[in-house]
């Protein structure tokens, strides 16, 4: 580390906001004056790519590794856990002498050792799962006065969620400034992800577009106001000029208004076309001797951010670092043209995965699904497949992808296990989000008792038993804080800015727990809050699978919630 003043770092990562969802990118309706000002003051990576889904993008940002290598390749299905042996951005900045804090959405694991405060963030103010209405977050959570975790402890905030994340971040940054301590501050918001809950005052001007788009646009306007508050704070504390500010989003548009404006791109969230994964990325550092503000059009990706920040902040990379991204420090400083010849792959795990379910990026070329070729410079909307006219380009990109796939494919089914029985977490809650290869990650899935593909038993949990002993396993249809019987319906929930439908009742009369070929059953009463099993478990990796049946033995649904506690030697 040099003796020069080290810059602070702020990363703002918004959720489901596409490239076109900014006034400065030409949106005909959205008014985002503070994002527009940041755009004018920043270097803009105009061909910047993430994964078309949120958790994979977050894992790539935190690790510098492709999602199919770092473990966080999906949003649930037991595949959203960032491998615990990998150092994170927070780990590396902490080792480099920085204070580290996260304020918002983590989505890379909610139990030990995957929680943000297990992964290098000394200050962690966050919610569980994909959002405040995720299956694994606090039941009936709301955007107004939400429940959140502070280094693992459940608390309740006051005010709108976005305001709270920024308030908490600014309070923390102020304390670091008072101590003359450089900091890494990560503000990953849960907006403008659905549900489109925001005060009507932000929605009114967009009412003509419909309820969901007006809520989506309104959340961006409210977010824009928080960007203004952050700017006022940074100027007031004398932090602005010595702070690297990175703004980016986690995937393409998902606000139900692709027909309004999508910056001329094809597809939105989940798409392998550019509309799914090409997103804004602004970098501002007034005292950093960077290029003058402007556009930089070399293709870049989320995995570049970590090695870039390490170099800009003069933090040593681990000796065994093998980032899939490359440092863009020289590019930002005007010393080179960036990785102009590089190819890279955009691919993730949705409900399945297969070879060529991907986009390959190379200069102006996009190879989609291994067969469609587009020249983005001539055809930004990806309407004209030119694979027949460019066989050499197709062959080169296919060869690159085939070699890359051969490297990652053997590890695709290596699940990171969920630890139970650790002294760091006396009771571990696992949910349907961690079911192996079965998707049921929203509170709506719990209320409807539905999993993708109609799995009436849900799926198993991949578990690491930290200490051998006797364990209590409580299986629930509802989370414990819902205080509902196994066979009871959930009443509708009236949120501050929206309504959630009631949850269906099921005739649950029996619980089943399966472990290593042994099937245990317990009769249940309709008003029982959970089915309580006890069993001895040896230390090490295993699988546990819980589900519910009716009185005739018919399978009804998986155990959406499981609580695991070591109760004896």
XYZ file of C-alpha atoms in Angstrom:
569
model
C 0.000 0.000 0.000
C 1.330 3.425 -0.930
C 1.378 6.407 1.412
C -1.027 8.411 -0.772
C -4.600 8.910 0.373
C -6.658 5.851 -0.431
C -10.020 6.485 -2.095
C -13.288 5.439 -0.588
C -15.515 3.209 -2.718
C -19.299 3.296 -3.067
C -21.093 0.764 -5.272
C -24.780 1.359 -5.994
C -26.448 -1.678 -7.557
C -30.133 -1.312 -8.435
C -32.469 -4.234 -9.043
C -34.190 -4.935 -12.390
C -33.461 -1.477 -13.818
C -32.558 -1.825 -17.474
C -30.189 0.195 -19.624
C -33.047 2.267 -20.971
C -34.619 3.082 -17.616
C -32.854 6.434 -17.270
C -33.557 9.850 -18.676
C -29.932 10.207 -19.799
C -30.318 7.069 -21.915
C -33.224 8.532 -23.827
C -36.262 7.348 -21.899
C -39.235 9.377 -23.172
C -41.076 9.484 -19.846
C -38.686 8.938 -16.928
C -37.270 12.044 -15.302
C -34.012 11.127 -13.536
C -32.100 14.415 -13.113
C -29.678 13.106 -10.496
C -28.801 9.958 -12.420
C -28.417 12.208 -15.457
C -25.972 14.424 -13.559
C -23.964 11.390 -12.441
C -23.927 10.230 -16.072
C -22.510 13.578 -17.147
C -19.796 13.444 -14.480
C -18.754 9.824 -15.063
C -16.959 7.488 -17.374
C -19.721 5.361 -18.900
C -19.058 1.751 -19.843
C -21.618 1.633 -22.632
C -21.131 -2.040 -23.544
C -21.161 -3.416 -20.004
C -22.643 -6.850 -19.309
C -24.001 -8.687 -16.277
C -25.969 -11.923 -15.981
C -29.685 -11.697 -16.908
C -30.702 -12.546 -13.311
C -29.982 -10.892 -9.974
C -28.109 -13.333 -7.707
C -25.688 -14.475 -10.434
C -24.776 -10.864 -11.221
C -24.194 -10.142 -7.532
C -21.955 -13.176 -7.121
C -19.898 -12.177 -10.151
C -19.504 -8.654 -8.785
C -18.430 -9.904 -5.352
C -16.041 -12.645 -6.561
C -14.733 -11.594 -9.972
C -15.623 -15.115 -11.126
C -18.254 -16.313 -13.584
C -21.444 -17.491 -11.914
C -21.046 -21.022 -13.268
C -17.725 -21.183 -11.418
C -18.517 -19.342 -8.172
C -21.627 -21.376 -7.241
C -24.177 -18.530 -7.329
C -25.550 -19.440 -10.743
C -29.286 -19.070 -10.032
C -31.648 -17.100 -7.817
C -32.750 -20.161 -5.819
C -32.865 -23.959 -6.414
C -30.026 -24.315 -3.911
C -27.784 -22.662 -6.520
C -27.598 -19.072 -5.214
C -24.874 -19.654 -2.626
C -21.490 -18.052 -3.253
C -18.917 -20.757 -2.519
C -17.677 -20.155 1.039
C -14.033 -20.794 0.194
C -13.920 -17.891 -2.279
C -12.689 -14.497 -1.052
C -15.196 -11.736 -1.671
C -14.691 -8.103 -2.515
C -15.399 -7.315 1.143
C -12.821 -9.861 2.326
C -10.149 -8.351 0.107
C -10.932 -4.746 0.992
C -11.033 -5.613 4.681
C -7.620 -7.272 4.399
C -6.441 -4.120 2.622
C -7.350 -1.913 5.587
C -10.808 -0.759 4.547
C -13.989 -0.636 6.610
C -16.705 -2.590 4.806
C -20.484 -2.215 4.860
C -23.510 -3.475 2.938
C -26.932 -1.824 3.007
C -29.718 -3.586 1.107
C -29.979 -6.762 -0.920
C -27.371 -9.520 -0.564
C -29.025 -12.589 -2.159
C -25.995 -14.883 -1.914
C -27.029 -16.919 1.126
C -28.962 -16.205 4.322
C -27.496 -18.717 6.768
C -23.989 -19.272 8.127
C -21.428 -19.200 6.492
C -23.009 -17.372 3.554
C -24.369 -14.262 5.271
C -22.758 -10.940 4.335
C -21.191 -10.542 7.770
C -19.611 -13.977 7.267
C -18.221 -12.814 3.918
C -16.185 -9.783 4.907
C -18.774 -7.084 5.605
C -18.157 -5.779 9.129
C -21.414 -3.811 8.970
C -24.283 -5.694 7.336
C -27.773 -4.185 7.152
C -29.696 -6.337 4.722
C -32.789 -8.385 3.967
C -33.018 -12.045 3.068
C -33.467 -13.495 -0.388
C -34.441 -11.773 -3.604
C -36.534 -9.100 -1.937
C -38.892 -8.130 0.832
C -41.494 -10.556 -0.525
C -39.149 -13.497 -0.926
C -39.997 -16.834 0.649
C -36.943 -16.566 2.873
C -37.471 -12.989 4.065
C -39.581 -11.980 7.065
C -43.217 -12.979 6.501
C -45.478 -10.159 5.280
C -42.561 -7.778 5.029
C -43.381 -4.363 3.628
C -41.559 -1.618 1.752
C -42.648 0.824 4.448
C -41.089 0.161 7.887
C -39.502 -3.096 6.688
C -37.909 -5.772 8.808
C -34.209 -6.264 8.158
C -31.136 -7.947 9.618
C -28.296 -6.102 11.292
C -25.340 -8.468 11.371
C -27.859 -11.288 11.601
C -30.176 -9.768 14.224
C -33.774 -9.090 13.162
C -34.878 -5.463 13.533
C -37.514 -3.161 12.089
C -36.774 0.046 10.207
C -38.759 3.233 10.009
C -39.579 4.737 6.629
C -39.458 3.548 3.037
C -36.955 0.790 2.309
C -34.779 2.734 -0.154
C -34.580 5.716 2.183
C -33.557 3.395 5.017
C -30.738 1.747 3.047
C -29.313 5.139 2.090
C -29.810 6.613 5.572
C -27.986 3.660 7.120
C -25.190 3.829 4.567
C -24.658 7.555 5.043
C -24.686 7.252 8.824
C -22.052 4.514 8.613
C -19.916 6.386 6.078
C -20.031 9.471 8.288
C -18.657 7.480 11.199
C -15.840 6.116 9.029
C -15.020 9.634 7.861
C -14.868 10.829 11.472
C -12.315 8.091 12.136
C -10.363 8.933 8.946
C -11.006 5.363 7.851
C -11.279 4.502 4.123
C -14.375 2.480 3.351
C -16.086 0.193 0.872
C -19.814 0.925 0.970
C -22.087 -1.416 -1.022
C -25.682 -0.190 -1.528
C -27.607 -2.876 -3.447
C -31.231 -1.708 -3.440
C -34.221 -4.010 -3.716
C -35.941 -1.481 -6.002
C -37.235 -1.266 -8.655
C -37.807 -5.051 -8.372
C -41.432 -6.190 -8.027
C -43.768 -5.758 -6.212
C -44.206 -2.224 -7.530
C -44.838 -0.729 -4.102
C -44.232 2.990 -3.767
C -46.224 5.993 -2.608
C -48.768 7.232 -5.158
C -47.052 10.609 -5.282
C -44.280 8.947 -7.316
C -46.674 7.017 -9.552
C -49.170 9.698 -10.522
C -47.349 11.111 -13.533
C -47.003 7.609 -15.029
C -50.558 6.385 -14.394
C -51.308 6.186 -18.115
C -48.788 3.344 -18.493
C -50.632 1.046 -16.084
C -50.202 0.053 -12.452
C -46.992 -2.001 -12.656
C -45.068 0.330 -14.995
C -46.162 3.372 -12.991
C -44.915 1.720 -9.796
C -41.677 0.709 -11.486
C -41.065 4.216 -12.779
C -42.094 5.681 -9.430
C -39.537 3.575 -7.552
C -36.833 4.871 -9.899
C -37.886 8.463 -9.226
C -37.732 7.822 -5.476
C -34.322 6.196 -5.986
C -33.179 9.241 -7.952
C -34.033 11.413 -4.945
C -31.808 9.240 -2.767
C -28.968 9.677 -5.206
C -29.369 13.433 -4.686
C -29.276 12.967 -0.911
C -26.103 10.906 -1.229
C -24.471 13.612 -3.333
C -25.371 16.256 -0.739
C -23.882 14.066 1.980
C -20.636 13.443 0.097
C -20.157 17.131 -0.646
C -21.057 18.152 2.892
C -18.557 15.721 4.416
C -15.798 16.533 1.926
C -15.832 12.946 0.624
C -16.959 13.404 -2.962
C -13.671 14.011 -4.730
C -11.786 11.165 -3.057
C -14.547 8.586 -3.497
C -14.878 6.128 -6.385
C -18.611 5.892 -7.099
C -19.785 2.982 -9.249
C -23.397 2.747 -10.359
C -24.696 -0.332 -12.163
C -27.735 -2.591 -12.331
C -28.067 -6.358 -12.030
C -29.958 -7.268 -15.209
C -32.181 -5.884 -17.928
C -35.597 -4.265 -17.611
C -38.251 -6.143 -15.645
C -40.822 -3.436 -14.982
C -43.478 -4.447 -17.495
C -42.769 -1.501 -19.797
C -40.439 -2.885 -22.452
C -42.879 -1.547 -25.022
C -42.376 1.965 -23.652
C -38.602 2.109 -24.102
C -35.720 -0.357 -24.076
C -32.898 1.694 -25.622
C -33.407 -0.118 -28.917
C -32.430 -3.506 -27.485
C -34.099 -6.894 -27.787
C -35.311 -8.677 -24.655
C -35.431 -7.918 -20.949
C -34.575 -9.710 -17.731
C -33.684 -13.406 -18.280
C -33.048 -12.875 -22.005
C -29.836 -13.977 -23.695
C -30.204 -11.037 -26.050
C -28.588 -7.750 -25.067
C -31.725 -6.381 -23.394
C -31.267 -9.012 -20.708
C -27.660 -8.361 -19.782
C -26.320 -5.079 -21.179
C -26.800 -2.543 -18.396
C -25.562 0.898 -17.346
C -22.259 1.241 -15.531
C -20.982 4.676 -14.492
C -17.649 5.264 -12.746
C -16.813 8.609 -11.120
C -13.658 9.552 -9.217
C -12.942 13.297 -9.402
C -9.437 13.088 -7.869
C -8.501 9.833 -9.545
C -6.724 11.141 -12.645
C -9.157 9.253 -14.834
C -10.110 10.133 -18.377
C -12.482 13.032 -18.848
C -16.140 11.976 -18.456
C -17.433 10.233 -21.549
C -18.404 6.953 -23.172
C -16.121 3.901 -23.298
C -17.448 1.306 -25.709
C -15.112 -1.692 -25.331
C -17.153 -4.687 -24.087
C -16.762 -5.098 -20.333
C -18.479 -7.183 -17.651
C -19.421 -7.294 -13.976
C -16.445 -9.544 -13.189
C -14.104 -6.703 -14.174
C -15.229 -4.476 -11.297
C -13.416 -6.296 -8.484
C -9.933 -6.460 -10.078
C -10.416 -2.876 -11.290
C -11.184 -1.553 -7.818
C -8.327 -3.506 -6.266
C -5.888 -1.856 -8.659
C -7.379 1.628 -8.292
C -7.233 1.314 -4.495
C -3.766 -0.278 -4.498
C -4.946 -3.434 -2.752
C -3.002 -6.604 -3.462
C -4.776 -9.423 -5.225
C -4.576 -12.820 -3.522
C -1.539 -14.757 -4.636
C -3.785 -17.442 -6.123
C -6.307 -15.034 -7.664
C -7.799 -16.377 -10.887
C -10.411 -13.765 -11.720
C -12.486 -14.227 -14.839
C -12.651 -10.443 -15.077
C -9.803 -8.102 -15.952
C -8.749 -4.824 -14.398
C -10.009 -1.814 -16.337
C -7.836 0.608 -14.373
C -5.632 1.409 -17.375
C -8.684 1.842 -19.568
C -10.274 4.260 -17.106
C -7.006 6.184 -16.794
C -6.629 6.540 -20.553
C -3.534 4.351 -20.686
C -5.032 1.694 -22.999
C -8.172 0.800 -24.933
C -9.326 -1.928 -22.596
C -9.649 -5.655 -23.385
C -10.645 -5.056 -27.015
C -10.049 -8.591 -28.316
C -11.513 -10.485 -25.384
C -14.434 -12.905 -25.676
C -16.638 -13.720 -22.703
C -19.778 -15.715 -21.949
C -23.104 -14.636 -20.468
C -24.858 -17.706 -19.066
C -26.628 -18.729 -15.871
C -28.913 -21.415 -14.439
C -32.615 -20.668 -14.808
C -34.749 -23.778 -14.268
C -32.204 -25.894 -16.098
C -29.002 -25.375 -18.024
C -27.529 -26.701 -21.212
C -24.732 -26.133 -23.626
C -25.226 -23.039 -25.804
C -27.967 -21.602 -23.586
C -25.841 -18.499 -23.641
C -24.572 -15.378 -25.336
C -20.935 -14.966 -26.328
C -19.661 -11.393 -26.551
C -16.741 -10.403 -28.823
C -16.253 -6.834 -29.985
C -19.423 -5.960 -31.940
C -20.482 -9.605 -32.250
C -23.056 -11.562 -30.255
C -23.369 -15.305 -30.707
C -26.705 -16.325 -29.157
C -27.713 -19.944 -28.474
C -24.612 -21.110 -30.334
C -26.087 -20.389 -33.746
C -27.477 -16.848 -34.102
C -24.917 -14.124 -34.875
C -25.603 -10.396 -34.596
C -23.523 -7.329 -35.381
C -24.519 -4.908 -32.627
C -22.978 -1.898 -34.358
C -25.161 -2.377 -37.411
C -28.118 -4.078 -35.726
C -28.487 -3.091 -32.039
C -31.981 -4.595 -31.948
C -30.612 -8.030 -32.935
C -33.158 -8.502 -35.698
C -30.899 -9.822 -38.446
C -28.989 -13.074 -37.986
C -25.776 -12.791 -40.033
C -24.327 -16.191 -39.169
C -24.493 -17.331 -42.813
C -22.505 -14.293 -43.954
C -19.850 -14.569 -41.207
C -18.915 -18.268 -40.876
C -15.385 -17.505 -39.675
C -16.690 -15.311 -36.842
C -19.195 -18.002 -35.835
C -16.497 -20.677 -35.904
C -14.123 -18.638 -33.732
C -16.811 -17.845 -31.169
C -18.136 -21.404 -31.088
C -14.624 -22.733 -30.581
C -14.089 -20.338 -27.669
C -17.409 -21.288 -26.097
C -16.811 -25.053 -26.518
C -13.487 -24.792 -24.693
C -15.033 -22.644 -21.955
C -18.000 -25.017 -21.515
C -15.678 -27.991 -21.177
C -14.076 -26.227 -18.203
C -17.274 -25.292 -16.334
C -19.650 -28.143 -17.180
C -18.150 -30.751 -14.784
C -18.836 -28.525 -11.769
C -22.415 -27.498 -12.508
C -23.959 -29.929 -10.022
C -21.547 -29.280 -7.164
C -23.954 -27.824 -4.625
C -22.603 -25.704 -1.806
C -23.967 -27.273 1.402
C -26.084 -25.507 4.015
C -24.448 -25.702 7.439
C -26.472 -26.801 10.461
C -25.351 -27.282 14.047
C -22.713 -24.567 14.000
C -21.864 -22.565 17.107
C -22.138 -19.477 14.876
C -25.863 -20.091 14.310
C -27.709 -22.105 16.986
C -30.872 -22.453 14.882
C -30.630 -22.484 11.100
C -33.686 -21.712 8.986
C -33.761 -23.286 5.543
C -36.521 -22.553 3.065
C -37.878 -23.600 -0.280
C -35.310 -21.269 -1.849
C -32.656 -23.867 -0.999
C -34.522 -26.894 -2.377
C -32.241 -28.693 -4.811
C -33.340 -27.917 -8.379
C -36.914 -27.030 -7.366
C -37.997 -23.394 -7.653
C -40.307 -21.867 -5.051
C -38.566 -18.670 -4.001
C -41.362 -16.157 -3.468
C -43.926 -15.679 -0.733
C -46.466 -16.115 -3.532
C -45.168 -19.648 -4.099
C -45.621 -20.393 -0.401
C -49.137 -18.944 -0.348
C -50.132 -20.966 -3.418
C -48.205 -24.051 -2.222
C -46.722 -24.380 -5.685
C -43.281 -25.205 -6.961
C -42.113 -24.969 -10.542
C -42.718 -28.252 -12.278
C -45.419 -29.327 -9.842
C -43.117 -31.045 -7.342
C -45.558 -32.207 -4.667
C -42.667 -33.079 -2.360
C -40.601 -29.962 -2.958
C -36.923 -30.795 -2.977
C -34.131 -31.881 -0.643
C -31.740 -29.634 1.227
C -28.008 -30.222 0.734
C -26.675 -30.009 4.266
C -23.338 -29.960 6.061
C -23.701 -31.167 9.642
C -21.088 -29.141 11.499
C -21.092 -31.264 14.669
C -22.391 -34.767 15.183
C -25.207 -35.088 17.690
C -28.932 -35.169 18.248
C -30.870 -32.658 16.178
C -34.325 -31.177 16.299
C -35.872 -30.577 12.869
C -39.068 -28.533 12.729
C -40.882 -28.650 9.392
C -43.323 -25.858 8.568
C -45.839 -25.030 5.864
C -45.521 -21.400 6.983
C -42.629 -19.556 8.655
C -42.754 -19.442 12.445
C -43.431 -15.695 12.602
C -46.653 -16.216 10.583
C -48.100 -18.082 13.614
C -50.306 -20.275 11.415
C -51.254 -23.914 11.724
C -50.026 -26.384 9.144
C -53.469 -26.819 7.611
C -54.643 -23.230 8.025
C -54.868 -20.615 5.261
C -52.871 -17.393 5.375
C -55.020 -14.259 5.449
C -54.433 -11.592 2.789
C -51.852 -8.981 3.658
C -52.500 -5.274 3.271
C -49.172 -3.604 2.654
C -48.737 0.158 2.751
C -48.802 0.448 -1.036
C -50.327 -2.836 -2.183
C -52.221 -6.003 -1.285
C -51.072 -9.625 -1.139
C -53.627 -12.359 -1.778
C -54.550 -14.967 0.814
C -52.635 -18.248 1.043
C -54.509 -21.474 0.425
C -55.270 -24.046 3.092
C -54.098 -27.621 2.629
C -55.468 -30.744 4.394
C -52.100 -31.541 5.948
C -52.306 -34.519 8.305
C -48.820 -35.995 8.143
C -45.210 -34.779 7.912
C -42.399 -36.751 6.332
C -38.637 -36.397 6.824
C -36.298 -38.410 4.643
C -32.593 -38.887 5.397
C -30.127 -41.312 3.803
C -32.834 -43.789 2.749
C -34.686 -43.600 6.059
C -38.229 -42.193 5.947
C -39.742 -40.874 9.179
C -43.390 -39.802 9.510
C -45.358 -37.879 12.112
C -49.118 -37.296 12.358
C -50.047 -33.620 12.576
C -53.072 -31.667 13.743
C -54.429 -28.806 11.608
C -53.395 -26.192 14.171
C -49.881 -27.534 14.782
C -47.392 -24.785 13.922
C -44.756 -27.329 12.823
C -43.906 -31.007 12.833
C -41.042 -31.714 15.245
C -38.626 -34.551 14.479
C -35.531 -35.589 16.430
C -32.737 -37.667 14.937
C -29.043 -38.304 15.329
C -26.830 -36.941 12.560
C -23.148 -37.659 12.000
C -20.859 -34.812 11.036
C -20.403 -34.242 7.319
C -22.396 -33.749 4.163
C -25.835 -35.244 3.684
C -29.317 -34.503 2.350
C -32.530 -33.907 4.275
C -35.931 -33.775 2.609
C -39.204 -32.801 4.263
C -42.752 -32.700 2.913
C -46.417 -33.000 3.886
C -49.228 -35.466 3.118
C -52.953 -35.612 3.630
C -54.781 -38.258 5.693
C -54.801 -40.698 2.757
C -51.055 -40.477 2.268
C -51.243 -38.220 -0.791
C -48.266 -35.890 -1.127
C -49.337 -32.235 -0.894
C -46.295 -29.964 -0.829
C -42.740 -29.690 0.336
C -41.818 -28.259 3.709
C -41.331 -24.647 2.721
C -39.554 -23.994 6.025
C -37.199 -26.101 8.080
C -35.602 -25.139 11.398
C -32.532 -27.123 12.445
C -31.054 -27.102 15.957
C -28.479 -29.299 17.670
C -29.960 -30.316 21.018
C -27.466 -32.848 22.376
C -24.291 -34.828 21.941
